[in-house]
Structure formats: C-alpha cells, structure tokens
Tab-separated table of C-alpha atoms in Angstrom:
chain	number	residue	atom	x	y	z
A	1	MET	CA	-39.259	-67.959	66.379
A	2	GLU	CA	-38.233	-67.440	70.005
A	3	GLY	CA	-35.145	-68.753	71.729
A	4	ILE	CA	-31.814	-70.530	71.028
A	5	SER	CA	-31.021	-73.013	68.831
A	6	ILE	CA	-27.348	-74.684	66.966
A	7	HIS	CA	-27.325	-75.966	64.095
A	8	ASN	CA	-24.898	-78.590	62.089
A	9	LEU	CA	-22.571	-76.238	64.860
A	10	SER	CA	-18.941	-78.483	65.116
A	11	TYR	CA	-16.729	-76.026	67.602
A	12	GLU	CA	-12.965	-76.451	67.494
A	13	TYR	CA	-10.481	-74.757	70.634
A	14	GLU	CA	-6.808	-75.911	70.407
A	15	GLY	CA	-6.656	-78.475	67.630
A	16	ASP	CA	-9.885	-80.340	69.728
A	17	LEU	CA	-13.243	-80.643	68.531
A	18	LEU	CA	-16.003	-79.488	71.299
A	19	LEU	CA	-18.658	-79.359	68.366
A	20	ASN	CA	-18.865	-82.028	66.224
A	21	ASN	CA	-22.130	-81.288	63.813
A	22	VAL	CA	-24.394	-80.921	67.016
A	23	SER	CA	-27.903	-79.640	66.605
A	24	TYR	CA	-30.572	-78.992	69.554
A	25	GLN	CA	-32.630	-76.734	70.765
A	26	PHE	CA	-32.176	-75.335	73.942
A	27	PRO	CA	-35.329	-74.881	76.318
A	28	VAL	CA	-37.258	-71.520	76.094
A	29	ASN	CA	-37.460	-68.985	79.087
A	30	LYS	CA	-35.396	-71.669	81.622
A	31	MET	CA	-32.761	-72.264	82.983
A	32	THR	CA	-30.020	-74.498	81.167
A	33	GLY	CA	-27.107	-75.855	82.168
A	34	LEU	CA	-23.762	-77.143	80.084
A	35	LEU	CA	-21.737	-80.203	81.878
A	36	ALA	CA	-19.257	-81.981	79.797
A	37	VAL	CA	-15.347	-84.019	81.820
A	38	SER	CA	-13.240	-81.781	83.604
A	39	ASP	CA	-10.955	-80.884	80.814
A	40	TYR	CA	-13.510	-79.716	77.922
A	41	ASP	CA	-13.672	-76.315	76.943
A	42	LEU	CA	-17.013	-75.738	78.258
A	43	SER	CA	-16.480	-71.729	78.412
A	44	GLY	CA	-15.160	-71.161	74.964
A	45	LEU	CA	-18.633	-73.520	73.469
A	46	LEU	CA	-20.384	-71.177	75.622
A	47	LYS	CA	-18.928	-68.551	74.104
A	48	ALA	CA	-19.848	-69.712	70.736
A	49	LEU	CA	-23.209	-69.799	71.255
A	50	GLY	CA	-23.382	-66.355	72.941
A	51	GLY	CA	-21.783	-64.750	69.778
A	52	ILE	CA	-18.373	-63.872	70.978
A	53	PHE	CA	-16.579	-67.352	69.556
A	54	GLU	CA	-16.692	-68.388	65.470
A	55	PRO	CA	-17.618	-71.868	65.705
A	56	ARG	CA	-16.107	-73.789	62.745
A	57	THR	CA	-19.135	-74.586	60.866
A	58	GLY	CA	-22.526	-74.134	61.527
A	59	THR	CA	-25.446	-71.844	62.722
A	60	VAL	CA	-26.426	-70.384	66.176
A	61	ILE	CA	-29.912	-69.097	65.887
A	62	VAL	CA	-31.161	-66.377	68.499
A	63	ASP	CA	-35.211	-65.497	67.825
A	64	GLY	CA	-35.313	-66.622	64.509
A	65	ILE	CA	-32.139	-64.787	63.101
A	66	ASP	CA	-28.316	-66.254	62.964
A	67	ILE	CA	-25.742	-64.728	65.160
A	68	THR	CA	-22.820	-66.279	63.486
A	69	LYS	CA	-23.478	-64.594	60.244
A	70	GLY	CA	-23.599	-61.437	59.584
A	71	GLY	CA	-21.899	-57.852	61.218
A	72	LEU	CA	-22.540	-56.404	65.198
A	73	ILE	CA	-23.839	-53.994	63.804
A	74	GLU	CA	-26.545	-55.440	61.808
A	75	LEU	CA	-27.462	-58.263	64.247
A	76	GLN	CA	-28.028	-55.064	67.462
A	77	PRO	CA	-31.298	-55.722	67.288
A	78	VAL	CA	-31.275	-59.420	69.095
A	79	ARG	CA	-27.741	-58.626	70.787
A	80	LYS	CA	-28.851	-56.143	72.637
A	81	LYS	CA	-31.296	-59.190	74.432
A	82	MET	CA	-27.690	-61.084	75.254
A	83	ALA	CA	-26.254	-60.637	78.204
A	84	PHE	CA	-22.683	-63.077	79.070
A	85	VAL	CA	-21.260	-63.356	82.648
A	86	PHE	CA	-18.093	-64.118	82.387
A	87	GLU	CA	-16.143	-66.084	84.672
A	88	ASN	CA	-13.113	-63.533	85.581
A	89	ARG	CA	-11.703	-59.954	84.513
A	90	GLY	CA	-14.393	-58.761	81.287
A	91	LEU	CA	-14.458	-55.071	82.470
A	92	LEU	CA	-12.804	-52.532	81.285
A	93	SER	CA	-9.874	-51.853	82.824
A	94	ASN	CA	-9.753	-47.944	81.476
A	95	LEU	CA	-13.784	-47.384	82.666
A	96	SER	CA	-14.903	-46.917	86.378
A	97	VAL	CA	-17.176	-49.051	87.772
A	98	MET	CA	-20.289	-47.533	86.406
A	99	GLU	CA	-18.867	-46.631	83.046
A	100	ASN	CA	-18.243	-50.452	82.702
A	101	ILE	CA	-22.038	-51.155	83.730
A	102	LEU	CA	-23.722	-48.904	81.345
A	103	LEU	CA	-21.609	-49.023	78.948
A	104	PRO	CA	-23.591	-52.316	77.531
A	105	TYR	CA	-26.447	-49.653	78.399
A	106	ASN	CA	-25.524	-46.330	76.814
A	107	TYR	CA	-24.875	-48.030	74.206
A	108	HIS	CA	-28.424	-50.180	73.043
A	109	PHE	CA	-30.304	-47.755	75.270
A	110	PRO	CA	-29.127	-44.596	74.319
A	111	SER	CA	-32.913	-42.875	74.518
A	112	LEU	CA	-33.022	-44.085	78.096
A	113	SER	CA	-31.953	-40.663	80.736
A	114	LEU	CA	-28.831	-41.169	82.556
A	115	GLU	CA	-30.696	-40.540	85.628
A	116	GLU	CA	-32.903	-43.631	84.494
A	117	LYS	CA	-30.171	-45.907	84.392
A	118	LYS	CA	-27.972	-45.019	87.610
A	119	GLU	CA	-31.187	-45.414	89.049
A	120	ALA	CA	-31.827	-49.047	87.933
A	121	ILE	CA	-27.939	-49.413	88.571
A	122	ILE	CA	-28.090	-48.189	91.767
A	123	ARG	CA	-31.275	-51.140	93.365
A	124	LEU	CA	-29.526	-53.860	91.430
A	125	CYS	CA	-26.405	-52.815	93.905
A	126	ARG	CA	-28.317	-52.833	96.640
A	127	LYS	CA	-29.899	-56.487	95.748
A	128	PHE	CA	-26.602	-57.371	95.777
A	129	ASN	CA	-24.714	-55.547	98.185
A	130	VAL	CA	-22.376	-53.570	96.498
A	131	ASN	CA	-21.547	-50.868	98.166
A	132	GLU	CA	-22.140	-47.730	95.616
A	133	ARG	CA	-18.559	-46.431	96.898
A	134	TRP	CA	-16.527	-49.320	94.039
A	135	LEU	CA	-18.875	-47.319	91.766
A	136	GLY	CA	-16.369	-44.864	90.780
A	137	GLU	CA	-13.762	-47.267	91.063
A	138	ARG	CA	-11.281	-48.599	88.164
A	139	PRO	CA	-11.290	-52.553	88.002
A	140	ALA	CA	-8.278	-52.801	88.765
A	141	ARG	CA	-9.312	-51.754	92.707
A	142	ILE	CA	-11.702	-53.670	92.925
A	143	SER	CA	-11.615	-57.121	94.422
A	144	PRO	CA	-12.623	-60.426	92.304
A	145	LEU	CA	-15.639	-60.900	94.373
A	146	ILE	CA	-17.043	-57.269	93.556
A	147	ASN	CA	-15.411	-57.724	89.901
A	148	LYS	CA	-18.069	-60.852	89.441
A	149	LEU	CA	-21.021	-59.317	91.279
A	150	VAL	CA	-20.239	-56.043	89.225
A	151	LEU	CA	-19.899	-58.671	86.015
A	152	LEU	CA	-23.494	-60.032	87.101
A	153	ILE	CA	-24.849	-55.927	87.267
A	154	ARG	CA	-23.754	-55.481	84.568
A	155	ALA	CA	-25.479	-58.040	82.380
A	156	TYR	CA	-28.997	-57.773	84.666
A	157	VAL	CA	-28.885	-54.129	84.088
A	158	THR	CA	-29.900	-54.133	80.532
A	159	ALA	CA	-33.015	-56.905	81.324
A	160	PRO	CA	-31.704	-59.604	78.674
A	161	ALA	CA	-33.512	-62.088	77.093
A	162	TYR	CA	-31.196	-64.620	77.526
A	163	ILE	CA	-28.256	-64.396	79.886
A	164	PHE	CA	-24.590	-66.491	79.398
A	165	TYR	CA	-23.663	-68.030	82.924
A	166	ASP	CA	-19.189	-68.505	82.682
A	167	LEU	CA	-19.181	-69.925	86.326
A	168	PRO	CA	-21.496	-67.474	88.101
A	169	LEU	CA	-20.826	-68.695	91.681
A	170	GLN	CA	-17.313	-68.572	91.025
A	171	ASP	CA	-15.224	-65.972	93.706
A	172	LEU	CA	-17.980	-65.301	95.760
A	173	ASP	CA	-18.336	-66.343	99.039
A	174	MET	CA	-21.479	-67.672	100.721
A	175	LYS	CA	-23.715	-64.771	101.347
A	176	ALA	CA	-23.746	-63.705	97.784
A	177	LYS	CA	-23.810	-66.643	95.932
A	178	LYS	CA	-27.329	-67.547	97.878
A	179	ILE	CA	-28.258	-63.752	96.408
A	180	VAL	CA	-26.913	-64.817	93.281
A	181	ILE	CA	-28.904	-67.979	93.257
A	182	GLU	CA	-32.060	-66.608	94.084
A	183	TYR	CA	-31.974	-63.989	91.453
A	184	MET	CA	-31.700	-66.585	88.476
A	185	LEU	CA	-34.272	-68.264	90.416
A	186	GLU	CA	-36.207	-65.502	90.681
A	187	LEU	CA	-35.307	-64.712	85.809
A	188	ARG	CA	-36.658	-68.114	86.148
A	189	GLU	CA	-39.734	-67.555	87.725
A	190	SER	CA	-40.097	-64.698	85.432
A	191	GLY	CA	-40.893	-66.454	82.813
A	192	VAL	CA	-38.991	-64.166	79.933
A	193	VAL	CA	-35.489	-65.062	80.438
A	194	THR	CA	-33.343	-67.968	78.789
A	195	GLN	CA	-30.995	-68.474	81.246
A	196	ILE	CA	-27.752	-70.965	79.631
A	197	PHE	CA	-24.764	-71.592	82.805
A	198	ILE	CA	-21.905	-73.505	83.448
A	199	ALA	CA	-20.905	-74.436	86.587
A	200	ASN	CA	-18.250	-76.006	88.600
A	201	THR	CA	-20.516	-77.445	91.169
A	202	ASP	CA	-24.061	-79.624	91.584
A	203	ILE	CA	-26.105	-76.640	93.103
A	204	LEU	CA	-27.298	-74.570	90.268
A	205	TYR	CA	-27.102	-78.321	88.653
A	206	GLY	CA	-29.679	-79.749	90.312
A	207	LEU	CA	-31.934	-75.807	90.001
A	208	ALA	CA	-31.995	-76.381	86.627
A	209	ASP	CA	-35.022	-76.966	84.892
A	210	HIS	CA	-33.046	-78.518	81.709
A	211	ASN	CA	-29.267	-79.942	82.431
A	212	VAL	CA	-26.856	-80.985	78.798
A	213	VAL	CA	-24.019	-83.139	78.422
A	214	PHE	CA	-21.263	-83.012	76.469
A	215	SER	CA	-18.783	-86.099	75.384
A	216	GLY	CA	-16.761	-85.739	72.431
A	217	GLY	CA	-18.341	-83.582	70.515
A	218	GLU	CA	-21.612	-85.218	70.868
A	219	ILE	CA	-24.616	-84.016	72.922
A	220	ILE	CA	-24.925	-87.850	74.846
A	221	GLU	CA	-27.691	-86.944	77.416
A	222	SER	CA	-29.847	-84.430	78.505
A	223	GLY	CA	-32.559	-83.508	81.041
A	224	ALA	CA	-33.021	-82.784	84.909
A	225	TRP	CA	-30.023	-83.572	87.503
A	226	GLU	CA	-32.107	-86.775	89.051
A	227	ASP	CA	-32.130	-88.275	85.597
A	228	LEU	CA	-28.883	-87.508	85.004
A	229	ILE	CA	-28.107	-88.930	88.253
A	230	GLN	CA	-30.308	-92.530	87.129
A	231	SER	CA	-28.644	-92.165	83.743
A	232	GLY	CA	-26.511	-95.411	83.228
A	233	HIS	CA	-24.195	-93.565	81.289
A	234	PRO	CA	-20.502	-93.832	82.368
A	235	VAL	CA	-19.254	-90.800	80.807
A	236	VAL	CA	-22.498	-88.724	82.438
A	237	GLN	CA	-22.112	-91.001	85.917
A	238	ARG	CA	-18.390	-90.061	85.920
A	239	ILE	CA	-18.972	-86.302	85.498
A	240	ILE	CA	-21.760	-86.260	88.426
A	241	LYS	CA	-19.604	-88.179	90.623
A	242	GLU	CA	-17.580	-85.570	90.127
A	243	TYR	CA	-19.791	-82.617	90.392
A	244	LEU	CA	-20.836	-84.230	93.864
A	245	GLU	CA	-17.534	-83.843	95.278
A	246	ILE	CA	-17.035	-80.818	94.457
A	247	GLY	CA	-20.822	-79.773	95.328
A	248	ILE	CA	-20.470	-80.804	99.580
A	249	ASP	CA	-20.470	-77.418	101.334
A	250	GLU	CA	-22.640	-75.204	98.768
A	251	ALA	CA	-25.410	-77.687	99.513
A	252	GLN	CA	-25.373	-75.557	102.971
A	253	ILE	CA	-26.945	-72.610	101.228
B	1	MET	CA	15.025	-73.628	50.149
B	2	VAL	CA	13.134	-72.486	47.782
B	3	ASN	CA	9.899	-74.003	49.851
B	4	GLY	CA	10.670	-71.846	52.931
B	5	ALA	CA	11.356	-68.501	50.271
B	6	ALA	CA	7.773	-69.737	48.970
B	7	SER	CA	6.315	-70.443	52.360
B	8	ALA	CA	7.772	-66.679	53.629
B	9	LEU	CA	6.540	-65.083	50.634
B	10	LYS	CA	3.091	-66.432	51.362
B	11	ALA	CA	3.041	-65.656	54.880
B	12	SER	CA	4.024	-61.847	54.078
B	13	LEU	CA	1.062	-61.835	51.153
B	14	GLN	CA	-1.731	-62.959	53.580
B	15	LYS	CA	-0.572	-60.288	56.779
B	16	LEU	CA	-0.942	-57.451	53.898
B	17	ILE	CA	-4.233	-59.026	52.781
B	18	TYR	CA	-5.208	-59.085	56.790
B	19	PHE	CA	-4.595	-55.812	57.451
B	20	HIS	CA	-5.938	-53.845	54.034
B	21	LEU	CA	-9.288	-55.823	55.199
B	22	PHE	CA	-8.625	-54.394	58.296
B	23	LEU	CA	-7.814	-51.417	56.886
B	24	PHE	CA	-11.583	-51.452	54.763
B	25	GLU	CA	-13.431	-52.530	58.059
B	26	VAL	CA	-12.069	-49.173	59.837
B	27	VAL	CA	-13.051	-47.052	56.590
B	28	SER	CA	-15.772	-48.801	56.395
B	29	GLU	CA	-17.145	-48.428	60.379
B	30	SER	CA	-16.453	-44.792	60.326
B	31	TYR	CA	-18.812	-43.836	58.372
B	32	GLU	CA	-20.209	-45.903	60.809
B	33	PHE	CA	-18.738	-43.734	64.137
B	34	PHE	CA	-21.025	-40.043	62.689
B	35	LYS	CA	-24.181	-41.722	63.310
B	36	ARG	CA	-23.637	-43.452	65.910
B	37	ARG	CA	-23.491	-43.314	69.663
B	38	ALA	CA	-22.001	-40.343	72.489
B	39	VAL	CA	-20.333	-43.655	74.337
B	40	ILE	CA	-18.273	-43.953	71.388
B	41	ARG	CA	-17.829	-39.870	71.082
B	42	MET	CA	-16.319	-40.326	74.241
B	43	VAL	CA	-13.554	-42.405	72.920
B	44	LEU	CA	-12.611	-39.890	70.521
B	45	VAL	CA	-13.078	-36.429	72.613
B	46	ARG	CA	-9.879	-38.470	74.874
B	47	GLN	CA	-7.946	-39.888	72.124
B	48	ILE	CA	-7.201	-36.043	70.492
B	49	LEU	CA	-6.777	-34.907	74.150
B	50	PHE	CA	-3.362	-37.296	74.966
B	51	THR	CA	-2.242	-37.746	71.186
B	52	GLY	CA	-2.664	-33.869	70.566
B	53	PHE	CA	-3.339	-31.788	73.667
B	54	GLU	CA	-0.797	-33.464	75.427
B	55	ALA	CA	1.862	-33.831	72.692
B	56	LEU	CA	2.147	-30.049	72.331
B	57	SER	CA	4.759	-29.554	74.422
B	58	ILE	CA	7.228	-31.929	73.121
B	59	ILE	CA	6.298	-30.899	69.631
B	60	SER	CA	6.693	-26.888	70.596
B	61	LEU	CA	10.081	-27.423	71.614
B	62	ILE	CA	10.982	-29.469	68.730
B	63	ALA	CA	10.047	-27.249	66.228
B	64	PHE	CA	11.295	-24.152	67.888
B	65	VAL	CA	14.508	-25.798	67.579
B	66	ILE	CA	14.380	-27.405	64.182
B	67	GLY	CA	13.089	-23.625	63.051
B	68	ALA	CA	16.496	-22.192	64.409
B	69	ILE	CA	18.637	-25.131	63.043
B	70	VAL	CA	17.261	-24.062	59.848
B	71	ILE	CA	19.145	-20.527	60.182
B	72	LEU	CA	22.023	-21.478	61.747
B	73	GLU	CA	23.007	-23.873	58.853
B	74	GLY	CA	22.149	-21.704	56.981
B	75	ASN	CA	24.240	-18.893	58.087
B	76	ALA	CA	26.860	-20.703	57.911
B	77	ILE	CA	26.619	-21.284	54.329
B	78	ILE	CA	25.466	-17.978	53.420
B	79	ALA	CA	25.162	-14.120	55.000
B	80	GLY	CA	22.220	-12.852	55.497
B	81	PHE	CA	20.446	-16.266	54.905
B	82	GLY	CA	17.755	-15.600	57.849
B	83	GLN	CA	16.440	-12.194	55.910
B	84	SER	CA	17.596	-13.511	52.303
B	85	LYS	CA	14.185	-14.571	50.044
B	86	LEU	CA	15.947	-18.190	49.729
B	87	PHE	CA	15.251	-18.646	53.451
B	88	TYR	CA	11.631	-18.519	53.168
B	89	THR	CA	12.132	-21.076	50.286
B	90	ILE	CA	14.091	-23.216	51.527
B	91	PHE	CA	11.620	-23.050	55.189
B	92	VAL	CA	8.405	-23.917	52.774
B	93	SER	CA	10.350	-26.101	51.177
B	94	VAL	CA	12.084	-28.476	54.063
B	95	VAL	CA	10.036	-27.463	56.967
B	96	THR	CA	6.341	-26.889	55.494
B	97	ARG	CA	6.419	-29.256	53.083
B	98	GLU	CA	8.371	-32.475	54.403
B	99	LEU	CA	9.861	-31.921	57.966
B	100	ALA	CA	6.900	-30.833	59.686
B	101	CYS	CA	4.078	-33.779	58.372
B	102	LEU	CA	6.875	-36.216	59.345
B	103	LEU	CA	8.331	-35.527	62.245
B	104	THR	CA	5.055	-34.869	63.307
B	105	ALA	CA	4.063	-38.114	62.658
B	106	PHE	CA	7.201	-39.807	64.429
B	107	ILE	CA	6.636	-37.637	67.409
B	108	ILE	CA	3.140	-39.628	67.519
B	109	VAL	CA	4.693	-43.528	66.736
B	110	ALA	CA	6.874	-42.243	69.707
B	111	ARG	CA	3.862	-41.615	72.171
B	112	SER	CA	-0.253	-42.692	70.977
B	113	GLY	CA	2.276	-45.642	68.525
B	114	THR	CA	2.961	-47.600	71.735
B	115	ALA	CA	0.573	-46.521	73.687
B	116	ILE	CA	-1.989	-47.830	71.486
B	117	SER	CA	-0.452	-51.173	71.120
B	118	THR	CA	-0.065	-51.508	74.113
B	119	GLU	CA	-3.711	-50.867	75.569
B	120	LEU	CA	-4.935	-52.864	73.330
B	121	GLY	CA	-2.708	-55.863	73.411
B	122	ASN	CA	-3.292	-55.392	76.982
B	123	MET	CA	-7.207	-55.248	76.562
B	124	VAL	CA	-7.049	-58.668	74.701
B	125	ILE	CA	-5.010	-60.059	77.318
B	126	ASN	CA	-7.638	-58.955	80.350
B	127	LYS	CA	-10.946	-60.366	77.908
B	128	GLU	CA	-11.948	-56.499	77.524
B	129	ILE	CA	-11.665	-57.907	73.704
B	130	GLU	CA	-14.800	-60.275	74.397
B	131	SER	CA	-16.499	-58.047	76.540
B	132	LEU	CA	-17.183	-55.964	73.820
B	133	LEU	CA	-18.194	-58.560	71.389
B	134	SER	CA	-20.407	-60.108	73.915
B	135	PHE	CA	-22.879	-57.317	74.194
B	136	GLY	CA	-22.519	-56.876	70.486
B	137	ILE	CA	-20.503	-53.872	70.473
B	138	SER	CA	-18.102	-54.612	67.925
B	139	PRO	CA	-14.142	-53.340	68.696
B	140	ILE	CA	-13.404	-51.586	65.591
B	141	GLY	CA	-16.691	-49.841	65.560
B	142	TYR	CA	-15.751	-48.831	69.349
B	143	LEU	CA	-12.036	-48.777	69.480
B	144	VAL	CA	-9.951	-48.780	66.379
B	145	VAL	CA	-12.402	-45.889	64.847
B	146	PRO	CA	-12.522	-43.274	67.259
B	147	ARG	CA	-8.303	-43.859	67.589
B	148	VAL	CA	-8.454	-43.617	63.793
B	149	LEU	CA	-9.889	-40.011	63.812
B	150	GLY	CA	-8.874	-39.492	67.416
B	151	VAL	CA	-4.646	-39.160	65.912
B	152	ILE	CA	-6.139	-37.886	62.120
B	153	ILE	CA	-7.075	-35.337	63.845
B	154	SER	CA	-4.871	-34.487	66.502
B	155	VAL	CA	-2.168	-35.294	63.749
B	156	ASN	CA	-2.863	-32.113	61.259
B	157	ILE	CA	-3.413	-29.826	64.915
B	158	LEU	CA	0.386	-30.644	65.854
B	159	THR	CA	1.373	-30.415	62.387
B	160	ILE	CA	0.126	-26.790	62.636
B	161	PHE	CA	1.459	-26.143	66.150
B	162	PHE	CA	4.722	-27.335	64.549
B	163	ASN	CA	4.716	-25.226	61.704
B	164	SER	CA	3.806	-22.293	63.911
B	165	ALA	CA	6.331	-22.782	66.450
B	166	ALA	CA	9.192	-23.743	63.921
B	167	ILE	CA	8.491	-19.466	62.601
B	168	LEU	CA	9.099	-18.692	65.965
B	169	GLY	CA	12.467	-20.597	66.182
B	170	ALA	CA	14.008	-19.570	63.084
B	171	TRP	CA	11.960	-15.547	63.735
B	172	LEU	CA	14.105	-15.587	66.965
B	173	MET	CA	17.322	-17.495	66.250
B	174	SER	CA	17.137	-15.134	62.684
B	175	THR	CA	16.866	-11.879	64.880
B	176	LEU	CA	20.018	-12.527	66.781
B	177	TYR	CA	22.161	-11.671	63.125
B	178	ALA	CA	19.930	-9.202	62.424
B	179	PRO	CA	16.308	-7.251	64.092
B	180	LEU	CA	13.582	-8.799	61.524
B	181	ASP	CA	9.972	-7.627	62.339
B	182	PHE	CA	7.881	-10.525	63.189
B	183	PHE	CA	5.105	-9.622	60.939
B	184	VAL	CA	7.602	-9.305	57.944
B	185	PHE	CA	8.593	-12.268	58.200
B	186	VAL	CA	5.959	-14.835	58.025
B	187	THR	CA	3.928	-12.140	55.607
B	188	ASN	CA	7.275	-12.993	53.878
B	189	LEU	CA	7.167	-16.963	54.443
B	190	LEU	CA	2.987	-16.901	53.305
B	191	ALA	CA	3.979	-16.100	50.086
B	192	GLU	CA	6.307	-18.604	49.398
B	193	LEU	CA	2.942	-20.947	50.290
B	194	THR	CA	1.290	-22.216	47.948
B	195	ILE	CA	-2.252	-23.759	47.598
B	196	ALA	CA	-0.387	-26.961	47.130
B	197	ASP	CA	1.831	-26.961	49.786
B	198	MET	CA	-1.407	-26.839	52.164
B	199	VAL	CA	-2.915	-29.483	50.044
B	200	SER	CA	-0.184	-31.929	50.620
B	201	GLY	CA	0.464	-31.210	54.062
B	202	PHE	CA	-2.322	-32.045	54.749
B	203	LEU	CA	-3.026	-35.268	53.305
B	204	LYS	CA	0.122	-36.017	54.490
B	205	SER	CA	-1.161	-35.540	58.022
B	206	SER	CA	-4.137	-37.454	57.964
B	207	VAL	CA	-2.476	-40.193	55.481
B	208	PHE	CA	-0.032	-40.542	58.253
B	209	GLY	CA	-2.115	-40.203	60.694
B	210	LEU	CA	-4.584	-43.137	60.081
B	211	LEU	CA	-1.649	-45.202	58.806
B	212	VAL	CA	0.000	-44.943	62.436
B	213	ALA	CA	-3.231	-45.049	64.088
B	214	THR	CA	-4.824	-47.845	61.758
B	215	ILE	CA	-1.151	-50.260	61.776
B	216	SER	CA	-0.541	-49.863	66.274
B	217	CYS	CA	-4.076	-51.134	66.420
B	218	PHE	CA	-3.888	-54.100	64.323
B	219	GLU	CA	-0.214	-55.351	66.107
B	220	GLY	CA	-1.940	-54.565	68.953
B	221	LEU	CA	-5.471	-56.584	68.675
B	222	LYS	CA	-2.987	-59.724	67.743
B	223	VAL	CA	-1.128	-60.180	70.558
B	224	SER	CA	-4.087	-63.549	71.517
B	225	MET	CA	-2.363	-65.332	75.109
B	226	ALA	CA	0.893	-63.681	76.624
B	227	SER	CA	1.690	-60.747	78.324
B	228	THR	CA	4.915	-61.159	76.709
B	229	GLU	CA	3.491	-60.486	73.151
B	230	VAL	CA	2.241	-56.804	73.868
B	231	PRO	CA	5.951	-55.354	73.851
B	232	GLN	CA	6.733	-57.546	70.782
B	233	ARG	CA	3.599	-56.171	69.136
B	234	THR	CA	4.200	-52.456	70.048
B	235	ILE	CA	7.891	-52.762	68.628
B	236	LYS	CA	6.842	-54.246	65.846
B	237	ALA	CA	3.610	-51.334	64.759
B	238	VAL	CA	6.140	-48.192	66.064
B	239	VAL	CA	9.300	-50.235	62.617
B	240	ARG	CA	6.255	-50.575	60.763
B	241	SER	CA	4.856	-47.243	60.780
B	242	LEU	CA	8.438	-45.316	60.762
B	243	THR	CA	8.403	-47.338	57.723
B	244	VAL	CA	5.744	-47.153	55.796
B	245	VAL	CA	4.895	-43.303	56.635
B	246	VAL	CA	8.413	-42.418	55.310
B	247	LEU	CA	6.795	-44.462	52.275
B	248	ALA	CA	4.276	-42.126	52.011
B	249	ASP	CA	6.163	-39.335	52.726
B	250	ILE	CA	7.640	-39.717	49.264
B	251	VAL	CA	4.701	-41.174	47.010
B	252	ILE	CA	2.621	-37.974	48.268
B	253	THR	CA	6.044	-35.410	47.639
B	254	LEU	CA	5.785	-37.386	44.358
B	255	LEU	CA	2.569	-36.794	43.539
B	256	PHE	CA	2.217	-32.995	44.440
B	257	TYR	CA	5.974	-32.052	42.652
B	258	PHE	CA	7.481	-34.327	40.150
B	259	SER	CA	7.670	-32.279	37.102
C-alpha cells in the first residue's frame, strides 16, 4: 500500500505530548504542510514521521512497512525511498560536501558508477546555482545558504519517493527560495513524490495541496490553505494570523 | 540513605545493561560489515591510519625505552643480566606478555579513545547522527563498527611493533655492557616464547582494542544536548577504558598462566 500513514501515534518531547493517539493518512504524491502554534515541536514531529525519532507508541507506515519496528538494515528497501532536509547543519563534518552528498547515494545505490552519481550531483548543483568549487570543501567552510542547498541536493539526488522538509526555505536568499519552490512544484507535478514540510511563512502552505493543523496533541483541522483561512476554529485562526504576519516579504517571490 | 543506595545501584546496573546491549549491537553489526559497502570500509581504513599508523612513532619510542630500562634495572641487580638466560625469561614474562599489550592499550586510550569519544559527541550535537538515521544508515554500523574493528586491528599491529622496538632497545642497551650478536639475542628470546604467550598476547590486544573502542563510542554517543558534555563523556571514556583494560588483563592472564 503506497503512501505514509500514522496509526495511533503518540509522540512526546521533553515531557510534552505533541501527538496523542493520532491516526492519519497523508495524501499520496502531494505536497502536505504541517502547522501548529509557534512553540510546538513540529520539527520533532516531522522527524518522528521520517523515522529519525521514535514515537512513544503507535506506528508510522510507509509503503505498507512499519518503519518504527525492525532494524535499519531490514528497513533499507523502504528507507532508500525516503529523504530528509534538515533545518540547518545535518552534514557530516569530517567529509567534504561531495562526500556528504555521495554518502546516501553510495549506501543505497552501490551498483551505480561514480561518474553517473557525480553527473547527477553536478546537474543539481547547476540547477540550484551551487558553485562546484564548494563540493571539495568541508561543511565548516560553507555558508548557511550553501549548506541548505547542499542538504536539498543530497535529498533530491537519490530521487526519493518521500521527502520531509524541515523549514526548506530557511537561510536562503530570495533567488534561491524561488528556485527551491519551483523545484518542489515540479516534483509535485511529476506525480511520483510525496512531500511533507514545515515552514515558517505562509507561501509554501499556500502552494501545498493539503495542510494539517496540530494542537493539543491532535489534528484539529486539515485542508487547502484557503479552507484553513475560512476556518472558524480559533486556534487555526491564530496560527494562520501568525504565518500571514511573517509572510509579507515572501509574497514578492 | 538506603533508598539512595538502592537507586544508585539500580542506575549502575542499568548503565551496565545498556553497555552490554550496545556491545551486542556492535558485534552483530560487525557481522554485517563484511557484506557491506565500500563507503563503510573507507571509515575503517581511516581509523587504522589514525590509530595504528600515526601512533607508530610514539609506540616505538616508549617500547624502545622500556626495553632499555629492563636491561638497566636488571643489571643493577645482577651483573651480566643482559647476557643471561634469566633476561629472556623476564623479558617475555614482563614485556611481551604484559607491558606490550597494556601500554599499547593505554596509549590507544589516550590518543584514539579520546578522539573517538570527542568526535562522536560532537556529531551528536551537530545532528550528524540524525542525518545518518534520516538516510536509514545505522550509526552503529557506519560509525562504531569500523572504529572498533580499526582499533582492534591497530592494537594488534602496534603490540607487535612494541615488542620489536622493546627488543631493539634491550639489545642496544645490552651491547653497552657487553657485545652481543643481534640474531643470537633474538633467537634466544624467541626460544623463550611459547604458543600460549602469542595466543594470550593476541587475545589481550584484541580484547583491549574492543573494550577501548566500544567504551569510547558508547560514551561519545551518550552526549545529548550541550557541547560541555563532550569533555565530560571523554573523561569517563578514558577512566572506564583504563579500568576495564586492567581488569581484562588480569582475567586473561589468570586464564593462561594460573596453575
């Protein structure tokens, strides 16, 4: 069964119950945004969906396989279809940028030749305007903007079926934001990638097919951005207002 | 007070259990390692270079001096010690069976144990471990196993170097008292060496390497939030490694030589 779904999932962080016995099927091959009030650990929730953090109870099913159970070796066939874009850092400091991008590629696709992999990486670097000279540098030598673009390239290069984005536009300038948004929309149009993101401005939520609002450990509302704006739920209104206030600059993109 | 002691005991037992589970995980993923990708083997090669190759000079120097000291001290007690059969017996018993493995392990703790613990601790802080998990790469398989295997291999190689340098140091010091042919010296020494000595030496080196690397990785990965935890965990790794190595030494020595 394709897609990501959560079943009776409870997720806790630092004593706060962020998800309490929630079940949900995320739309397949669509872009889905996750929203909550500003002090909610959406990042941790996203990592629980992405199989990085363990939930307290419940399961996360990806393509019919429970990724909360079993070792990483057994889960390898489904994990190679998943990619995570971190908010910041997230690169291995003792490897060069190129080696960082190659790491999941080499791990999950050992039969591909190095030349093919490097070609794919360079193509993406050109797409995202990342100068190839950064590929030989260590992560400590690159700017936050380049770091973010490298995280995106590393996620995209293995052509995953599921991508989780933690603030994908963070640290990017206007030009880079435009390129990233366009690429995310291209992936959406391709119809083969499920993208789940959290963002700190409204622009991505406005472009998403579907958004899910969390509060008090539950899903309180879901739907397109326009539907959420019309929602009468006071918590949803408060969240929308927060995002709209921050998002004024991004409307220029 | 009783409750406090009981809690402390429970906490210690829990830590011991977690460590053994970690060790079990390392051993089971080591089995997978040999089927795995070249990407992980590079980490192994780098570890052998750092732990083994780069420690050669210090190991050789210390071993050379130790070998010389055995002759010096021996001659202070018995004249002509360096040319007597007693020297070869004592050299094998003290240097080959004990000091070579033990001092090599201590140097590995100081050099590699601290480096491993610090590196992994910093990786936790910088979300590099999360990064590996996000691709479905096991941090134990990618980070810990090659380090453990690399340290085990390196400790064995360095112990051989230690013995060689100690023999050279002993011979050179011995010739200062009276000329002695090097090959005669080595032949006499090898005649004192038994299969048990070689097997116990290999076993000690391997066990010490396993313990030092596993403890250092375990403590490094236990860092959770702040960079200030990194040196604290590193100090724990050093103290625990040294303690466990000495305890393992007496256990293996008893196994082979208690009669």
